[in-house]
């Protein structure tokens, strides 16, 4: 589980979010999404969860657009799409994550090869 503050101005203690592949954004403010989504996805990858459902609701689509913008620039995201009708339709997004073991490793400094 991860700690999150659904409303940081409140004096309430942080809420424990289960890292189970489903993130419901209904209890969070839109301003929190930009940090929350990448952190949650990183926690899922650490646990070997390769597919995540983010529930953003249907509404006007503004939160969905924000989530999609965040996903486009989040490392470790293989792809994403609006969920099918059984998964929430356009009120949810399914995210496919790069498996943890497939993550690119940093290049190591090596001795240059002699030119032939």
mmCIF file with all atom_site columns, C-alpha atoms in Angstrom:
data_model
loop_
_atom_site.group_PDB
_atom_site.id
_atom_site.type_symbol
_atom_site.label_atom_id
_atom_site.label_alt_id
_atom_site.label_comp_id
_atom_site.label_asym_id
_atom_site.label_entity_id
_atom_site.label_seq_id
_atom_site.pdbx_PDB_ins_code
_atom_site.Cartn_x
_atom_site.Cartn_y
_atom_site.Cartn_z
_atom_site.occupancy
_atom_site.B_iso_or_equiv
_atom_site.pdbx_formal_charge
_atom_site.auth_seq_id
_atom_site.auth_comp_id
_atom_site.auth_asym_id
_atom_site.auth_atom_id
_atom_site.pdbx_PDB_model_num
ATOM 1   C CA . UNK A 1 1   ? 0.000   0.000  0.000   1.00 0.00 ? 1   UNK A CA 1
ATOM 2   C CA . UNK A 1 2   ? 1.082   3.549  -0.614  1.00 0.00 ? 2   UNK A CA 1
ATOM 3   C CA . UNK A 1 3   ? 0.297   6.667  1.370   1.00 0.00 ? 3   UNK A CA 1
ATOM 4   C CA . UNK A 1 4   ? -1.612  9.420  -0.358  1.00 0.00 ? 4   UNK A CA 1
ATOM 5   C CA . UNK A 1 5   ? -3.228  12.630 0.769   1.00 0.00 ? 5   UNK A CA 1
ATOM 6   C CA . UNK A 1 6   ? -6.561  12.920 -1.046  1.00 0.00 ? 6   UNK A CA 1
ATOM 7   C CA . UNK A 1 7   ? -6.894  16.459 0.263   1.00 0.00 ? 7   UNK A CA 1
ATOM 8   C CA . UNK A 1 8   ? -3.535  17.840 1.436   1.00 0.00 ? 8   UNK A CA 1
ATOM 9   C CA . UNK A 1 9   ? -5.107  20.885 3.081   1.00 0.00 ? 9   UNK A CA 1
ATOM 10  C CA . UNK A 1 10  ? -7.024  18.616 5.442   1.00 0.00 ? 10  UNK A CA 1
ATOM 11  C CA . UNK A 1 11  ? -5.540  17.638 8.764   1.00 0.00 ? 11  UNK A CA 1
ATOM 12  C CA . UNK A 1 12  ? -6.608  14.046 8.177   1.00 0.00 ? 12  UNK A CA 1
ATOM 13  C CA . UNK A 1 13  ? -3.896  11.400 8.125   1.00 0.00 ? 13  UNK A CA 1
ATOM 14  C CA . UNK A 1 14  ? -2.761  10.050 4.749   1.00 0.00 ? 14  UNK A CA 1
ATOM 15  C CA . UNK A 1 15  ? -4.954  7.444  3.121   1.00 0.00 ? 15  UNK A CA 1
ATOM 16  C CA . UNK A 1 16  ? -3.419  4.041  2.364   1.00 0.00 ? 16  UNK A CA 1
ATOM 17  C CA . UNK A 1 17  ? -3.926  3.175  -1.304  1.00 0.00 ? 17  UNK A CA 1
ATOM 18  C CA . UNK A 1 18  ? -3.773  -0.512 -2.178  1.00 0.00 ? 18  UNK A CA 1
ATOM 19  C CA . UNK A 1 19  ? -1.335  -1.240 -4.987  1.00 0.00 ? 19  UNK A CA 1
ATOM 20  C CA . UNK A 1 20  ? -3.571  -3.710 -6.806  1.00 0.00 ? 20  UNK A CA 1
ATOM 21  C CA . UNK A 1 21  ? -3.697  -2.395 -10.360 1.00 0.00 ? 21  UNK A CA 1
ATOM 22  C CA . UNK A 1 22  ? -6.800  -0.215 -9.926  1.00 0.00 ? 22  UNK A CA 1
ATOM 23  C CA . UNK A 1 23  ? -6.464  3.487  -9.144  1.00 0.00 ? 23  UNK A CA 1
ATOM 24  C CA . UNK A 1 24  ? -9.733  5.344  -8.495  1.00 0.00 ? 24  UNK A CA 1
ATOM 25  C CA . UNK A 1 25  ? -9.158  9.087  -8.807  1.00 0.00 ? 25  UNK A CA 1
ATOM 26  C CA . UNK A 1 26  ? -12.626 10.101 -7.560  1.00 0.00 ? 26  UNK A CA 1
ATOM 27  C CA . UNK A 1 27  ? -11.331 10.993 -4.093  1.00 0.00 ? 27  UNK A CA 1
ATOM 28  C CA . UNK A 1 28  ? -8.399  13.063 -5.354  1.00 0.00 ? 28  UNK A CA 1
ATOM 29  C CA . UNK A 1 29  ? -8.182  16.609 -6.581  1.00 0.00 ? 29  UNK A CA 1
ATOM 30  C CA . UNK A 1 30  ? -7.252  17.104 -10.252 1.00 0.00 ? 30  UNK A CA 1
ATOM 31  C CA . UNK A 1 31  ? -4.099  18.959 -9.161  1.00 0.00 ? 31  UNK A CA 1
ATOM 32  C CA . UNK A 1 32  ? -2.860  15.782 -7.436  1.00 0.00 ? 32  UNK A CA 1
ATOM 33  C CA . UNK A 1 33  ? -3.080  13.580 -10.521 1.00 0.00 ? 33  UNK A CA 1
ATOM 34  C CA . UNK A 1 34  ? 0.215   14.716 -12.065 1.00 0.00 ? 34  UNK A CA 1
ATOM 35  C CA . UNK A 1 35  ? 2.189   13.301 -9.128  1.00 0.00 ? 35  UNK A CA 1
ATOM 36  C CA . UNK A 1 36  ? -0.122  10.509 -8.030  1.00 0.00 ? 36  UNK A CA 1
ATOM 37  C CA . UNK A 1 37  ? -0.429  8.637  -11.343 1.00 0.00 ? 37  UNK A CA 1
ATOM 38  C CA . UNK A 1 38  ? 3.329   8.227  -12.045 1.00 0.00 ? 38  UNK A CA 1
ATOM 39  C CA . UNK A 1 39  ? 3.984   7.249  -8.416  1.00 0.00 ? 39  UNK A CA 1
ATOM 40  C CA . UNK A 1 40  ? 1.198   4.669  -8.468  1.00 0.00 ? 40  UNK A CA 1
ATOM 41  C CA . UNK A 1 41  ? 2.366   3.204  -11.772 1.00 0.00 ? 41  UNK A CA 1
ATOM 42  C CA . UNK A 1 42  ? 5.932   2.938  -10.469 1.00 0.00 ? 42  UNK A CA 1
ATOM 43  C CA . UNK A 1 43  ? 4.657   1.089  -7.399  1.00 0.00 ? 43  UNK A CA 1
ATOM 44  C CA . UNK A 1 44  ? 2.681   -1.291 -9.642  1.00 0.00 ? 44  UNK A CA 1
ATOM 45  C CA . UNK A 1 45  ? 5.755   -2.006 -11.769 1.00 0.00 ? 45  UNK A CA 1
ATOM 46  C CA . UNK A 1 46  ? 7.791   -2.713 -8.636  1.00 0.00 ? 46  UNK A CA 1
ATOM 47  C CA . UNK A 1 47  ? 5.192   -5.336 -7.690  1.00 0.00 ? 47  UNK A CA 1
ATOM 48  C CA . UNK A 1 48  ? 5.124   -6.884 -11.150 1.00 0.00 ? 48  UNK A CA 1
ATOM 49  C CA . UNK A 1 49  ? 1.682   -5.517 -12.086 1.00 0.00 ? 49  UNK A CA 1
ATOM 50  C CA . UNK A 1 50  ? 1.741   -5.034 -15.858 1.00 0.00 ? 50  UNK A CA 1
ATOM 51  C CA . UNK A 1 51  ? -1.797  -3.726 -16.471 1.00 0.00 ? 51  UNK A CA 1
ATOM 52  C CA . UNK A 1 52  ? -3.465  -0.930 -14.507 1.00 0.00 ? 52  UNK A CA 1
ATOM 53  C CA . UNK A 1 53  ? -6.986  0.492  -14.655 1.00 0.00 ? 53  UNK A CA 1
ATOM 54  C CA . UNK A 1 54  ? -7.215  4.189  -13.804 1.00 0.00 ? 54  UNK A CA 1
ATOM 55  C CA . UNK A 1 55  ? -10.762 5.298  -13.014 1.00 0.00 ? 55  UNK A CA 1
ATOM 56  C CA . UNK A 1 56  ? -11.139 8.989  -13.776 1.00 0.00 ? 56  UNK A CA 1
ATOM 57  C CA . UNK A 1 57  ? -14.883 9.178  -14.352 1.00 0.00 ? 57  UNK A CA 1
ATOM 58  C CA . UNK A 1 58  ? -16.745 10.357 -17.402 1.00 0.00 ? 58  UNK A CA 1
ATOM 59  C CA . UNK A 1 59  ? -17.642 13.969 -16.555 1.00 0.00 ? 59  UNK A CA 1
ATOM 60  C CA . UNK A 1 60  ? -16.411 16.531 -19.047 1.00 0.00 ? 60  UNK A CA 1
ATOM 61  C CA . UNK A 1 61  ? -13.334 14.525 -20.000 1.00 0.00 ? 61  UNK A CA 1
ATOM 62  C CA . UNK A 1 62  ? -10.914 17.063 -18.526 1.00 0.00 ? 62  UNK A CA 1
ATOM 63  C CA . UNK A 1 63  ? -9.524  14.629 -15.928 1.00 0.00 ? 63  UNK A CA 1
ATOM 64  C CA . UNK A 1 64  ? -9.225  11.894 -18.572 1.00 0.00 ? 64  UNK A CA 1
ATOM 65  C CA . UNK A 1 65  ? -7.265  14.302 -20.768 1.00 0.00 ? 65  UNK A CA 1
ATOM 66  C CA . UNK A 1 66  ? -4.973  15.149 -17.848 1.00 0.00 ? 66  UNK A CA 1
ATOM 67  C CA . UNK A 1 67  ? -4.409  11.461 -17.086 1.00 0.00 ? 67  UNK A CA 1
ATOM 68  C CA . UNK A 1 68  ? -3.613  10.747 -20.741 1.00 0.00 ? 68  UNK A CA 1
ATOM 69  C CA . UNK A 1 69  ? -1.163  13.679 -20.888 1.00 0.00 ? 69  UNK A CA 1
ATOM 70  C CA . UNK A 1 70  ? 0.586   12.351 -17.771 1.00 0.00 ? 70  UNK A CA 1
ATOM 71  C CA . UNK A 1 71  ? 0.720   8.834  -19.234 1.00 0.00 ? 71  UNK A CA 1
ATOM 72  C CA . UNK A 1 72  ? 2.323   10.093 -22.465 1.00 0.00 ? 72  UNK A CA 1
ATOM 73  C CA . UNK A 1 73  ? 5.322   11.379 -20.531 1.00 0.00 ? 73  UNK A CA 1
ATOM 74  C CA . UNK A 1 74  ? 5.589   8.706  -17.833 1.00 0.00 ? 74  UNK A CA 1
ATOM 75  C CA . UNK A 1 75  ? 8.524   6.306  -18.204 1.00 0.00 ? 75  UNK A CA 1
ATOM 76  C CA . UNK A 1 76  ? 7.531   2.658  -18.099 1.00 0.00 ? 76  UNK A CA 1
ATOM 77  C CA . UNK A 1 77  ? 4.190   3.139  -19.887 1.00 0.00 ? 77  UNK A CA 1
ATOM 78  C CA . UNK A 1 78  ? 4.002   0.829  -22.878 1.00 0.00 ? 78  UNK A CA 1
ATOM 79  C CA . UNK A 1 79  ? 0.597   2.102  -24.005 1.00 0.00 ? 79  UNK A CA 1
ATOM 80  C CA . UNK A 1 80  ? -2.893  3.030  -22.864 1.00 0.00 ? 80  UNK A CA 1
ATOM 81  C CA . UNK A 1 81  ? -6.468  3.171  -24.115 1.00 0.00 ? 81  UNK A CA 1
ATOM 82  C CA . UNK A 1 82  ? -9.940  3.973  -22.910 1.00 0.00 ? 82  UNK A CA 1
ATOM 83  C CA . UNK A 1 83  ? -11.412 0.888  -21.233 1.00 0.00 ? 83  UNK A CA 1
ATOM 84  C CA . UNK A 1 84  ? -14.009 -1.299 -22.913 1.00 0.00 ? 84  UNK A CA 1
ATOM 85  C CA . UNK A 1 85  ? -17.613 -1.156 -21.675 1.00 0.00 ? 85  UNK A CA 1
ATOM 86  C CA . UNK A 1 86  ? -17.000 -3.866 -19.059 1.00 0.00 ? 86  UNK A CA 1
ATOM 87  C CA . UNK A 1 87  ? -13.998 -2.000 -17.644 1.00 0.00 ? 87  UNK A CA 1
ATOM 88  C CA . UNK A 1 88  ? -15.647 1.386  -17.254 1.00 0.00 ? 88  UNK A CA 1
ATOM 89  C CA . UNK A 1 89  ? -15.873 2.629  -20.831 1.00 0.00 ? 89  UNK A CA 1
ATOM 90  C CA . UNK A 1 90  ? -14.651 6.172  -21.339 1.00 0.00 ? 90  UNK A CA 1
ATOM 91  C CA . UNK A 1 91  ? -14.681 6.661  -17.541 1.00 0.00 ? 91  UNK A CA 1
ATOM 92  C CA . UNK A 1 92  ? -11.527 4.569  -17.168 1.00 0.00 ? 92  UNK A CA 1
ATOM 93  C CA . UNK A 1 93  ? -8.193  4.085  -18.900 1.00 0.00 ? 93  UNK A CA 1
ATOM 94  C CA . UNK A 1 94  ? -6.281  0.817  -19.165 1.00 0.00 ? 94  UNK A CA 1
ATOM 95  C CA . UNK A 1 95  ? -2.512  1.245  -18.966 1.00 0.00 ? 95  UNK A CA 1
ATOM 96  C CA . UNK A 1 96  ? 0.009   -1.364 -20.102 1.00 0.00 ? 96  UNK A CA 1
ATOM 97  C CA . UNK A 1 97  ? 3.327   -1.112 -18.326 1.00 0.00 ? 97  UNK A CA 1
ATOM 98  C CA . UNK A 1 98  ? 6.744   -2.188 -19.493 1.00 0.00 ? 98  UNK A CA 1
ATOM 99  C CA . UNK A 1 99  ? 7.657   -5.264 -17.442 1.00 0.00 ? 99  UNK A CA 1
ATOM 100 C CA . UNK A 1 100 ? 10.148  -4.458 -14.724 1.00 0.00 ? 100 UNK A CA 1
ATOM 101 C CA . UNK A 1 101 ? 12.792  -6.814 -16.121 1.00 0.00 ? 101 UNK A CA 1
ATOM 102 C CA . UNK A 1 102 ? 12.510  -5.179 -19.557 1.00 0.00 ? 102 UNK A CA 1
ATOM 103 C CA . UNK A 1 103 ? 13.350  -1.734 -18.226 1.00 0.00 ? 103 UNK A CA 1
ATOM 104 C CA . UNK A 1 104 ? 16.307  -0.198 -19.991 1.00 0.00 ? 104 UNK A CA 1
ATOM 105 C CA . UNK A 1 105 ? 19.479  -0.344 -18.000 1.00 0.00 ? 105 UNK A CA 1
ATOM 106 C CA . UNK A 1 106 ? 21.794  2.631  -17.923 1.00 0.00 ? 106 UNK A CA 1
ATOM 107 C CA . UNK A 1 107 ? 24.743  2.443  -20.271 1.00 0.00 ? 107 UNK A CA 1
ATOM 108 C CA . UNK A 1 108 ? 27.997  1.623  -18.582 1.00 0.00 ? 108 UNK A CA 1
ATOM 109 C CA . UNK A 1 109 ? 31.226  3.312  -19.421 1.00 0.00 ? 109 UNK A CA 1
ATOM 110 C CA . UNK A 1 110 ? 33.388  0.908  -21.321 1.00 0.00 ? 110 UNK A CA 1
ATOM 111 C CA . UNK A 1 111 ? 36.855  0.799  -22.729 1.00 0.00 ? 111 UNK A CA 1
ATOM 112 C CA . UNK A 1 112 ? 36.839  1.977  -26.331 1.00 0.00 ? 112 UNK A CA 1
ATOM 113 C CA . UNK A 1 113 ? 37.491  -0.701 -28.913 1.00 0.00 ? 113 UNK A CA 1
ATOM 114 C CA . UNK A 1 114 ? 40.569  -0.286 -31.043 1.00 0.00 ? 114 UNK A CA 1
ATOM 115 C CA . UNK A 1 115 ? 39.817  0.828  -34.586 1.00 0.00 ? 115 UNK A CA 1
ATOM 116 C CA . UNK A 1 116 ? 40.534  -1.809 -37.221 1.00 0.00 ? 116 UNK A CA 1
#
